[in-house]
Short mmCIF file of C-alpha atoms in Angstrom, two decimals:
data_model
loop_
_atom_site.label_atom_id
_atom_site.label_comp_id
_atom_site.label_asym_id
_atom_site.label_seq_id
_atom_site.Cartn_x
_atom_site.Cartn_y
_atom_site.Cartn_z
CA MET A 1 0.48 -36.98 32.36
CA ALA A 2 1.61 -33.37 32.03
CA SER A 3 5.16 -32.04 32.04
CA ILE A 4 6.14 -28.59 33.21
CA GLN A 5 6.27 -26.16 30.30
CA LYS A 6 8.57 -23.16 30.11
CA GLN A 7 6.19 -20.34 29.17
CA ALA A 8 5.13 -19.26 32.68
CA ILE A 9 5.86 -19.64 36.37
CA HIS A 10 4.48 -23.05 37.21
CA VAL A 11 3.49 -24.20 40.68
CA VAL A 12 3.22 -27.94 41.16
CA GLY A 13 0.96 -29.04 44.02
CA GLY A 14 -2.26 -27.55 45.35
CA GLY A 15 -1.71 -28.00 49.08
CA LEU A 16 -1.18 -25.09 51.43
CA ALA A 17 2.31 -24.27 50.14
CA GLY A 18 1.39 -24.47 46.48
CA SER A 19 -1.85 -22.56 46.95
CA GLU A 20 -0.07 -19.78 48.82
CA ALA A 21 2.77 -19.63 46.27
CA ALA A 22 0.35 -19.35 43.34
CA TRP A 23 -1.62 -16.62 45.10
CA GLN A 24 1.46 -14.56 45.93
CA ILE A 25 2.75 -14.77 42.35
CA ALA A 26 -0.58 -13.75 40.83
CA GLN A 27 -1.08 -10.93 43.34
CA ARG A 28 2.16 -9.43 42.05
CA GLY A 29 0.83 -9.31 38.51
CA VAL A 30 2.71 -12.36 37.23
CA PRO A 31 0.77 -15.14 35.45
CA VAL A 32 0.99 -18.56 37.08
CA VAL A 33 -0.07 -22.08 36.16
CA LEU A 34 -1.10 -24.22 39.14
CA HIS A 35 -0.87 -28.00 38.67
CA GLU A 36 -2.80 -30.37 40.96
CA MET A 37 -3.26 -34.08 40.28
CA ARG A 38 -6.32 -34.43 42.53
CA PRO A 39 -9.07 -35.47 42.00
CA LYS A 40 -7.82 -37.43 38.96
CA MET A 41 -5.22 -39.08 41.20
CA ARG A 42 -6.00 -39.69 44.86
CA THR A 43 -3.66 -39.83 47.86
CA ASP A 44 -3.84 -41.84 51.08
CA ALA A 45 -4.61 -38.74 53.16
CA HIS A 46 -6.90 -36.52 51.06
CA GLU A 47 -10.66 -36.82 50.64
CA THR A 48 -11.48 -34.12 48.06
CA GLY A 49 -10.03 -32.32 45.08
CA ASP A 50 -10.06 -28.93 46.82
CA PHE A 51 -6.90 -26.90 47.18
CA ALA A 52 -5.35 -26.58 50.65
CA GLU A 53 -7.24 -29.54 52.10
CA LEU A 54 -6.45 -30.18 55.78
CA VAL A 55 -6.65 -33.50 57.63
CA CYS A 56 -7.65 -32.04 61.02
CA SER A 57 -9.37 -28.90 62.29
CA ASN A 58 -6.63 -27.47 64.49
CA SER A 59 -3.83 -27.73 61.99
CA LEU A 60 -2.96 -24.04 62.29
CA ARG A 61 -2.28 -24.25 66.05
CA SER A 62 -1.73 -21.33 68.47
CA ASP A 63 -2.71 -17.82 67.40
CA ASP A 64 -0.80 -16.08 70.22
CA LYS A 65 1.57 -13.70 68.43
CA GLU A 66 3.27 -12.50 71.63
CA LYS A 67 4.37 -15.73 73.29
CA ASN A 68 4.09 -18.49 70.68
CA ALA A 69 6.29 -18.90 67.60
CA VAL A 70 3.52 -20.28 65.40
CA GLY A 71 1.18 -17.45 66.44
CA LEU A 72 3.95 -15.04 65.52
CA LEU A 73 4.19 -16.76 62.14
CA HIS A 74 0.43 -16.24 61.67
CA GLU A 75 0.90 -12.52 62.24
CA GLU A 76 3.79 -12.21 59.81
CA MET A 77 1.78 -14.03 57.16
CA ARG A 78 -1.21 -11.75 57.76
CA ARG A 79 1.03 -8.76 57.13
CA LEU A 80 2.07 -10.32 53.80
CA GLY A 81 -1.51 -10.85 52.63
CA SER A 82 -1.52 -14.62 53.10
CA LEU A 83 -4.45 -16.34 51.39
CA VAL A 84 -4.18 -19.28 53.81
CA ILE A 85 -4.42 -17.16 56.95
CA ARG A 86 -7.15 -14.96 55.46
CA SER A 87 -9.22 -18.05 54.67
CA ALA A 88 -8.54 -19.50 58.12
CA ASP A 89 -9.64 -16.30 59.88
CA ALA A 90 -12.86 -16.32 57.87
CA ASN A 91 -13.66 -19.97 58.66
CA GLN A 92 -12.46 -20.48 62.22
CA VAL A 93 -14.15 -22.65 64.84
CA PRO A 94 -13.74 -22.37 68.65
CA ALA A 95 -10.50 -23.93 69.92
CA GLY A 96 -9.26 -22.10 73.01
CA GLY A 97 -6.14 -20.13 72.07
CA ALA A 98 -5.72 -21.91 68.73
CA LEU A 99 -6.66 -20.96 65.17
CA ALA A 100 -8.84 -23.92 64.17
CA VAL A 101 -10.98 -24.01 61.06
CA ASP A 102 -13.88 -25.79 59.46
CA ARG A 103 -11.73 -27.87 57.14
CA TYR A 104 -14.18 -28.02 54.26
CA GLU A 105 -15.17 -24.34 54.27
CA PHE A 106 -11.51 -23.36 54.61
CA ALA A 107 -10.45 -25.42 51.59
CA SER A 108 -13.49 -24.21 49.66
CA ALA A 109 -12.52 -20.58 50.31
CA VAL A 110 -8.94 -21.13 49.13
CA THR A 111 -10.18 -23.01 46.05
CA LYS A 112 -12.65 -20.25 45.15
CA ALA A 113 -10.00 -17.53 45.46
CA LEU A 114 -7.52 -19.39 43.24
CA THR A 115 -10.10 -20.44 40.68
CA GLU A 116 -11.46 -16.93 40.27
CA HIS A 117 -8.09 -15.13 40.03
CA PRO A 118 -7.62 -13.86 36.45
CA LEU A 119 -3.87 -14.57 36.42
CA ILE A 120 -4.09 -18.18 37.67
CA SER A 121 -4.59 -21.08 35.26
CA ILE A 122 -5.29 -24.50 36.77
CA ILE A 123 -4.32 -27.85 35.25
CA ARG A 124 -5.75 -30.97 36.89
CA GLU A 125 -3.16 -33.56 35.91
CA GLU A 126 -0.12 -35.21 37.42
CA VAL A 127 3.24 -33.61 36.69
CA GLY A 128 5.49 -36.61 36.23
CA ARG A 129 8.82 -34.93 35.54
CA VAL A 130 10.59 -31.60 35.56
CA GLN A 131 11.64 -30.56 32.05
CA ASP A 132 15.17 -29.37 31.39
CA ASP A 133 14.09 -26.14 29.69
CA ILE A 134 11.77 -24.70 32.34
CA ARG A 135 11.81 -20.94 32.87
CA SER A 136 10.62 -20.90 36.47
CA ALA A 137 8.78 -23.40 38.63
CA ILE A 138 7.98 -24.16 42.27
CA VAL A 139 7.54 -27.75 43.41
CA ALA A 140 5.24 -27.84 46.44
CA THR A 141 3.97 -31.41 46.24
CA GLY A 142 4.27 -32.07 49.95
CA PRO A 143 4.72 -35.36 51.76
CA LEU A 144 2.73 -37.33 49.19
CA THR A 145 4.74 -36.47 46.09
CA SER A 146 3.85 -38.90 43.30
CA PRO A 147 6.44 -41.61 42.62
CA ASN A 148 7.12 -40.38 39.07
CA LEU A 149 7.84 -36.82 40.14
CA ALA A 150 9.84 -38.03 43.14
CA ASP A 151 12.07 -40.03 40.81
CA SER A 152 12.52 -36.97 38.59
CA ILE A 153 13.52 -34.85 41.59
CA ARG A 154 15.90 -37.53 42.79
CA ASN A 155 17.60 -37.54 39.40
CA LEU A 156 17.98 -33.77 39.55
CA THR A 157 19.36 -33.65 43.08
CA GLY A 158 21.53 -36.74 42.94
CA ASP A 159 20.56 -37.17 46.56
CA ALA A 160 18.24 -39.78 48.06
CA SER A 161 15.13 -38.27 49.62
CA LEU A 162 14.58 -38.91 53.28
CA ALA A 163 11.31 -40.27 54.66
CA PHE A 164 9.28 -40.64 57.84
CA PHE A 165 5.73 -41.62 58.73
CA ASP A 166 2.86 -39.30 59.59
CA ALA A 167 -0.36 -40.38 61.30
CA ILE A 168 -3.83 -38.80 61.50
CA ALA A 169 -6.33 -38.88 64.37
CA PRO A 170 -9.92 -40.18 64.46
CA ILE A 171 -12.98 -37.91 64.27
CA VAL A 172 -16.07 -38.61 66.39
CA HIS A 173 -19.70 -37.63 65.82
CA ARG A 174 -20.64 -35.16 68.60
CA ASP A 175 -24.08 -36.69 69.23
CA SER A 176 -22.52 -40.08 70.01
CA ILE A 177 -20.52 -38.70 72.96
CA ASP A 178 -22.03 -39.30 76.42
CA MET A 179 -22.11 -35.83 78.00
CA SER A 180 -23.29 -37.27 81.32
CA LYS A 181 -19.62 -38.34 81.66
CA ALA A 182 -17.83 -35.84 79.41
CA TRP A 183 -17.84 -32.03 79.69
CA PHE A 184 -16.88 -28.86 77.82
CA GLN A 185 -13.83 -26.93 79.04
CA SER A 186 -10.63 -25.43 77.66
CA ARG A 187 -7.49 -26.05 79.68
CA TYR A 188 -7.33 -23.42 82.44
CA ASP A 189 -10.56 -22.01 80.90
CA LYS A 190 -8.50 -20.18 78.28
CA ALA A 191 -10.57 -18.43 75.61
CA GLY A 192 -8.83 -17.83 72.32
CA PRO A 193 -9.97 -16.43 68.93
CA GLY A 194 -13.63 -17.31 68.43
CA GLY A 195 -13.61 -19.34 71.66
CA THR A 196 -15.44 -19.23 74.97
CA GLY A 197 -13.05 -20.97 77.38
CA ALA A 198 -15.12 -24.15 77.04
CA ASP A 199 -14.10 -25.29 73.58
CA TYR A 200 -12.99 -28.89 74.11
CA ILE A 201 -14.94 -32.00 75.09
CA ASN A 202 -13.11 -33.73 77.95
CA CYS A 203 -13.28 -37.39 78.97
CA ALA A 204 -11.72 -38.22 82.36
CA MET A 205 -10.04 -41.45 83.46
CA ASP A 206 -9.09 -42.73 86.87
CA LYS A 207 -5.80 -44.56 87.39
CA ALA A 208 -7.16 -48.05 86.75
CA GLN A 209 -8.95 -46.97 83.57
CA TYR A 210 -5.86 -45.18 82.32
CA GLU A 211 -3.49 -48.08 82.93
CA ALA A 212 -5.89 -50.52 81.26
CA PHE A 213 -6.12 -48.15 78.29
CA ILE A 214 -2.33 -47.93 77.97
CA ALA A 215 -2.03 -51.71 78.09
CA ALA A 216 -4.65 -52.02 75.34
CA LEU A 217 -2.82 -49.51 73.14
CA VAL A 218 0.47 -51.36 73.49
CA ALA A 219 -1.13 -54.76 72.80
CA GLY A 220 -3.42 -53.58 70.00
CA ASP A 221 -3.09 -54.90 66.46
CA LYS A 222 -1.28 -52.33 64.33
CA THR A 223 -0.75 -51.66 60.65
CA SER A 224 2.25 -53.65 59.49
CA PHE A 225 5.11 -52.16 57.53
CA LYS A 226 6.40 -53.29 54.18
CA ASP A 227 10.03 -54.40 54.15
CA TRP A 228 11.29 -51.12 52.68
CA GLU A 229 9.35 -49.09 55.28
CA ALA A 230 10.66 -50.87 58.37
CA SER A 231 13.52 -48.46 59.10
CA THR A 232 11.61 -45.24 58.32
CA PRO A 233 11.43 -43.01 61.42
CA TYR A 234 8.49 -41.03 62.78
CA PHE A 235 8.41 -37.27 63.18
CA ASP A 236 8.33 -36.66 66.94
CA GLY A 237 5.72 -33.90 66.62
CA CYS A 238 3.14 -36.34 65.28
CA LEU A 239 3.85 -39.68 66.98
CA PRO A 240 1.11 -42.32 66.89
CA ILE A 241 -0.49 -42.60 70.31
CA GLU A 242 0.48 -46.25 70.67
CA VAL A 243 4.13 -45.40 69.97
CA MET A 244 3.99 -42.85 72.80
CA ALA A 245 2.38 -45.49 75.04
CA GLU A 246 5.24 -47.88 74.30
CA ARG A 247 7.69 -45.27 75.66
CA GLY A 248 6.32 -45.64 79.17
CA VAL A 249 3.04 -45.85 81.05
CA GLU A 250 3.25 -42.20 82.16
CA THR A 251 4.12 -40.72 78.74
CA LEU A 252 0.57 -39.99 77.59
CA ARG A 253 -0.49 -38.69 81.00
CA HIS A 254 2.16 -35.99 80.62
CA GLY A 255 1.41 -35.46 76.93
CA PRO A 256 -1.93 -35.33 75.07
CA MET A 257 -3.81 -36.93 78.00
CA LYS A 258 -2.53 -34.61 80.73
CA PRO A 259 -5.24 -33.72 83.30
CA PHE A 260 -3.84 -30.32 84.29
CA GLY A 261 -6.07 -27.24 84.15
CA LEU A 262 -9.28 -29.29 83.91
CA THR A 263 -12.00 -30.02 86.50
CA ASN A 264 -14.66 -32.66 85.94
CA PRO A 265 -18.00 -31.01 86.91
CA HIS A 266 -19.61 -34.44 87.25
CA ASN A 267 -17.19 -35.26 90.08
CA PRO A 268 -15.34 -32.06 91.07
CA ALA A 269 -14.02 -33.43 94.35
CA VAL A 270 -11.94 -36.08 92.59
CA LYS A 271 -8.93 -35.08 90.52
CA SER A 272 -8.80 -36.80 87.11
CA TYR A 273 -5.79 -39.06 86.60
CA ALA A 274 -5.82 -38.51 82.83
CA VAL A 275 -8.07 -36.68 80.35
CA VAL A 276 -8.79 -37.28 76.68
CA GLN A 277 -9.67 -34.07 74.84
CA LEU A 278 -11.72 -33.72 71.65
CA ARG A 279 -11.62 -30.55 69.56
CA GLN A 280 -14.37 -29.21 67.30
CA ASP A 281 -13.68 -30.19 63.69
CA ASN A 282 -16.36 -28.25 61.77
CA LYS A 283 -18.36 -25.04 62.22
CA LEU A 284 -21.58 -26.93 62.84
CA GLY A 285 -20.01 -28.57 65.88
CA THR A 286 -21.17 -32.01 64.77
CA LEU A 287 -17.68 -33.52 64.50
CA PHE A 288 -14.89 -33.62 67.08
CA ASN A 289 -11.25 -34.60 66.56
CA MET A 290 -9.46 -36.70 69.20
CA VAL A 291 -6.53 -34.47 70.19
CA GLY A 292 -3.15 -36.19 69.93
CA PHE A 293 -4.73 -39.52 68.94
CA GLN A 294 -2.99 -39.99 65.61
CA THR A 295 -2.61 -43.75 65.26
CA LYS A 296 -1.55 -46.71 63.18
CA LEU A 297 -3.86 -49.13 64.99
CA LYS A 298 -6.02 -51.19 62.66
CA HIS A 299 -9.53 -49.80 62.29
CA GLY A 300 -11.25 -52.56 64.29
CA GLU A 301 -8.79 -52.06 67.14
CA GLN A 302 -9.33 -48.31 67.15
CA THR A 303 -13.08 -48.74 67.54
CA ARG A 304 -12.68 -51.33 70.30
CA ILE A 305 -9.99 -49.53 72.31
CA PHE A 306 -11.23 -45.95 71.97
CA ARG A 307 -14.72 -46.99 73.11
CA THR A 308 -13.20 -47.91 76.49
CA ILE A 309 -12.70 -44.16 77.12
CA PRO A 310 -15.40 -42.88 79.53
CA GLY A 311 -17.94 -40.94 77.47
CA LEU A 312 -16.98 -42.64 74.22
CA GLU A 313 -18.52 -46.05 74.91
CA ASN A 314 -20.97 -45.57 72.04
CA ALA A 315 -18.80 -43.32 69.90
CA GLU A 316 -19.51 -43.26 66.17
CA PHE A 317 -16.47 -42.39 64.09
CA ALA A 318 -16.72 -40.14 61.04
CA ARG A 319 -13.12 -41.03 60.26
CA LEU A 320 -10.70 -43.46 61.86
CA GLY A 321 -6.99 -42.82 62.17
CA GLY A 322 -4.47 -43.75 59.53
CA LEU A 323 -0.86 -43.66 58.46
CA HIS A 324 0.91 -42.25 55.43
CA ARG A 325 4.47 -41.92 54.22
CA ASN A 326 6.16 -38.53 54.23
CA THR A 327 9.13 -37.53 52.05
CA PHE A 328 11.40 -34.52 52.18
CA LEU A 329 14.67 -33.23 50.72
CA ASN A 330 17.96 -32.67 52.49
CA SER A 331 17.30 -28.98 51.96
CA PRO A 332 20.35 -27.49 53.76
CA LYS A 333 22.50 -29.32 51.22
CA LEU A 334 20.34 -28.82 48.13
CA LEU A 335 18.63 -25.40 48.38
CA ASP A 336 19.93 -21.83 48.43
CA GLY A 337 18.66 -19.00 50.63
CA THR A 338 15.67 -18.28 48.37
CA LEU A 339 14.58 -21.94 48.11
CA ARG A 340 16.15 -22.49 44.68
CA LEU A 341 17.69 -25.85 43.82
CA LYS A 342 21.42 -25.16 43.65
CA ALA A 343 21.84 -27.56 40.75
CA LYS A 344 18.95 -25.96 38.82
CA PRO A 345 18.19 -22.38 39.99
CA GLN A 346 15.06 -22.09 37.83
CA LEU A 347 13.44 -24.63 40.15
CA ARG A 348 12.28 -23.81 43.68
CA PHE A 349 10.87 -26.05 46.38
CA ALA A 350 8.34 -25.09 49.05
CA GLY A 351 6.33 -26.66 51.84
CA GLN A 352 6.81 -29.93 53.64
CA ILE A 353 8.99 -31.40 50.90
CA THR A 354 11.68 -28.93 52.09
CA GLY A 355 11.64 -30.35 55.62
CA CYS A 356 9.56 -27.67 57.33
CA GLU A 357 6.94 -29.49 59.41
CA GLY A 358 3.40 -28.27 59.93
CA TYR A 359 0.71 -26.70 57.81
CA VAL A 360 1.48 -23.14 58.84
CA GLU A 361 5.20 -23.53 58.22
CA SER A 362 4.47 -25.18 54.87
CA ALA A 363 2.21 -22.32 53.79
CA ALA A 364 4.80 -19.77 54.97
CA MET A 365 7.51 -21.29 52.80
CA GLY A 366 5.08 -21.39 49.88
CA LEU A 367 4.39 -17.71 50.45
CA LEU A 368 8.10 -16.86 50.38
CA ALA A 369 8.79 -19.06 47.35
CA GLY A 370 5.99 -17.31 45.47
CA ARG A 371 7.27 -13.84 46.37
CA PHE A 372 10.84 -14.79 45.45
CA ALA A 373 9.78 -16.21 42.07
CA ALA A 374 7.57 -13.20 41.29
CA ALA A 375 10.36 -10.77 42.20
CA GLU A 376 12.74 -12.49 39.79
CA ALA A 377 10.10 -12.50 37.05
CA ARG A 378 9.78 -8.72 37.50
CA GLY A 379 13.54 -8.19 37.36
CA GLN A 380 13.81 -7.49 41.09
CA VAL A 381 16.14 -8.94 43.71
CA ALA A 382 14.58 -11.56 46.01
CA VAL A 383 15.47 -10.51 49.57
CA PRO A 384 14.79 -13.09 52.33
CA PRO A 385 13.31 -11.90 55.66
CA PRO A 386 15.72 -11.55 58.59
CA ALA A 387 16.55 -14.67 60.58
CA THR A 388 15.16 -12.86 63.65
CA THR A 389 11.63 -13.22 62.22
CA ALA A 390 9.54 -16.39 62.31
CA MET A 391 9.56 -16.76 58.53
CA GLY A 392 13.26 -15.99 58.37
CA ALA A 393 14.07 -18.44 61.16
CA ILE A 394 12.39 -21.35 59.33
CA LEU A 395 13.92 -20.36 56.00
CA ASN A 396 17.36 -20.11 57.56
CA HIS A 397 16.98 -23.51 59.24
CA ILE A 398 16.03 -25.40 56.09
CA THR A 399 18.49 -23.63 53.78
CA GLY A 400 21.64 -23.84 55.86
CA GLY A 401 20.96 -23.43 59.57
CA ALA A 402 20.50 -27.16 60.15
CA GLU A 403 23.20 -29.81 60.00
CA VAL A 404 23.18 -31.59 56.65
CA ALA A 405 24.13 -34.95 58.16
CA THR A 406 21.33 -34.96 60.73
CA PHE A 407 18.63 -32.86 59.05
CA GLN A 408 15.08 -33.70 60.17
CA PRO A 409 11.72 -31.89 59.76
CA MET A 410 11.18 -29.02 62.17
CA ASN A 411 8.22 -26.95 63.37
CA VAL A 412 8.74 -23.24 63.97
CA ASN A 413 9.93 -22.63 67.53
CA PHE A 414 11.86 -19.96 69.39
CA GLY A 415 14.91 -22.23 69.48
CA LEU A 416 15.42 -21.40 65.78
CA PHE A 417 15.67 -17.66 66.50
CA PRO A 418 18.98 -15.88 67.19
CA PRO A 419 19.39 -15.33 70.96
CA ILE A 420 18.26 -12.08 72.51
CA ALA A 421 19.84 -10.51 75.59
CA PRO A 422 17.69 -9.09 78.40
CA PRO A 423 17.95 -5.39 79.28
CA GLU A 424 21.26 -4.51 80.91
CA GLY A 425 21.32 -5.52 84.56
CA ASP A 426 18.11 -7.53 84.21
CA THR A 427 17.09 -11.14 83.51
CA PHE A 428 14.17 -12.65 81.61
CA ARG A 429 11.42 -13.98 83.84
CA GLY A 430 8.72 -16.45 82.85
CA LYS A 431 7.53 -15.75 79.33
CA GLU A 432 9.43 -12.48 78.97
CA ARG A 433 12.04 -13.99 76.64
CA LYS A 434 9.38 -15.20 74.21
CA GLN A 435 7.69 -11.80 74.32
CA ALA A 436 11.02 -10.07 73.64
CA LEU A 437 11.78 -12.39 70.72
CA SER A 438 8.32 -11.76 69.27
CA ALA A 439 8.59 -7.99 69.65
CA ARG A 440 12.01 -7.99 67.97
CA ALA A 441 10.69 -10.25 65.21
CA LEU A 442 7.77 -8.00 64.30
CA ALA A 443 9.91 -4.86 64.40
CA ASP A 444 12.52 -6.44 62.12
CA PHE A 445 9.78 -7.88 59.92
CA ASP A 446 8.19 -4.48 59.35
CA ARG A 447 11.58 -2.96 58.49
CA TRP A 448 12.14 -5.75 55.94
CA LEU A 449 8.61 -5.44 54.57
CA ALA A 450 8.71 -1.67 53.94
CA PRO A 451 11.02 -1.78 50.87
CA ALA A 452 9.47 -5.09 49.80
CA ARG A 453 6.09 -3.35 49.62
CA LEU A 454 7.53 -0.59 47.47
CA ALA A 455 9.17 -3.12 45.15
CA ALA A 456 5.87 -4.94 44.69
CA GLU A 457 4.09 -1.79 43.50
#
């Protein structure tokens, strides 16, 4: 078991946040040591020892920089030379308006870049504690922080970590899907980056099939909780499908199984009552991820229930769904505006452990943590981006914008941005407010970035 040493900037955790932090530090000419316990120590969610491993293809979500907050975040990260976004752009697969990637090629690209960088040293061991005499370190161990390190962090913060559960969706072999019942189409035929407007496989249900499916989900045998897990809440952005079903028979039909914007070419005269969508999970197009079907059903129940979906009667699963525990800090109480631990300023936190939810948000906070740490190492002042930007809005939320007493993980969204007034005598119509917020964000971002670029030279 390794302990953090004081000679260099150390980054603990090789997920998206840690990978991005290490890259940003090294790109600024500062040596960095990247610690990753995989593959020596496995987690419940990861399959490989690669850096930045994802658990589903569409983890990077919308790429629309004008009307979507996460797409805006993509653009800001591109302008900062993000390794994560660069690798995603180079390994994308069709997904309508989303930035989806071949998970394995994406992680391989990130791993290659980090491994080959002359200023990055990699240590493949668990970091079990944070030493008292560290010079500078970033902890980006994510939702699956090892128990030993979690205990060390808890001792430093004097504050109990919060926890919730996260679930992952099944993946189906493409050649096991019955295309005489299913069809390719993106919702409203929308074509996004690398897409054609027919990027999803769709499986339609009539009312009777849908209601029987909901009943089966509710009655299905589920993974049981241990006593200490029983009161741990879910994150609403990643609810298991059976939990959504328990909230009402119509919940899924107005959520991940909504039929809107889709027409079944096998029976175009009849409107689908509900539709299950599957999204391409690799570049070869041999694997498809069941959209919104994260689950804690037992594996036998998943196979039985999901094969009642029209088109999936003979489905073969490359991976079934699962459940893992997620931990995060009460960051508004514990961290300052540059992600430093108030009780120990040499130590920064980044990624999901800070309470930002989502892969893109996690990578963005890793990017900022890396830039902040590198600036300090070079004797410069770390200046956060404005709260009017996507990166600034997330940073502001987790370092003081959220209520300490009720702090919960949050995806980037326009609700985190300072309000913007419409032109005098006018009102915002439709998506105009989002477009105005995005335009302001990028203008403010470029003004912030100009001196930051000079300082990095």
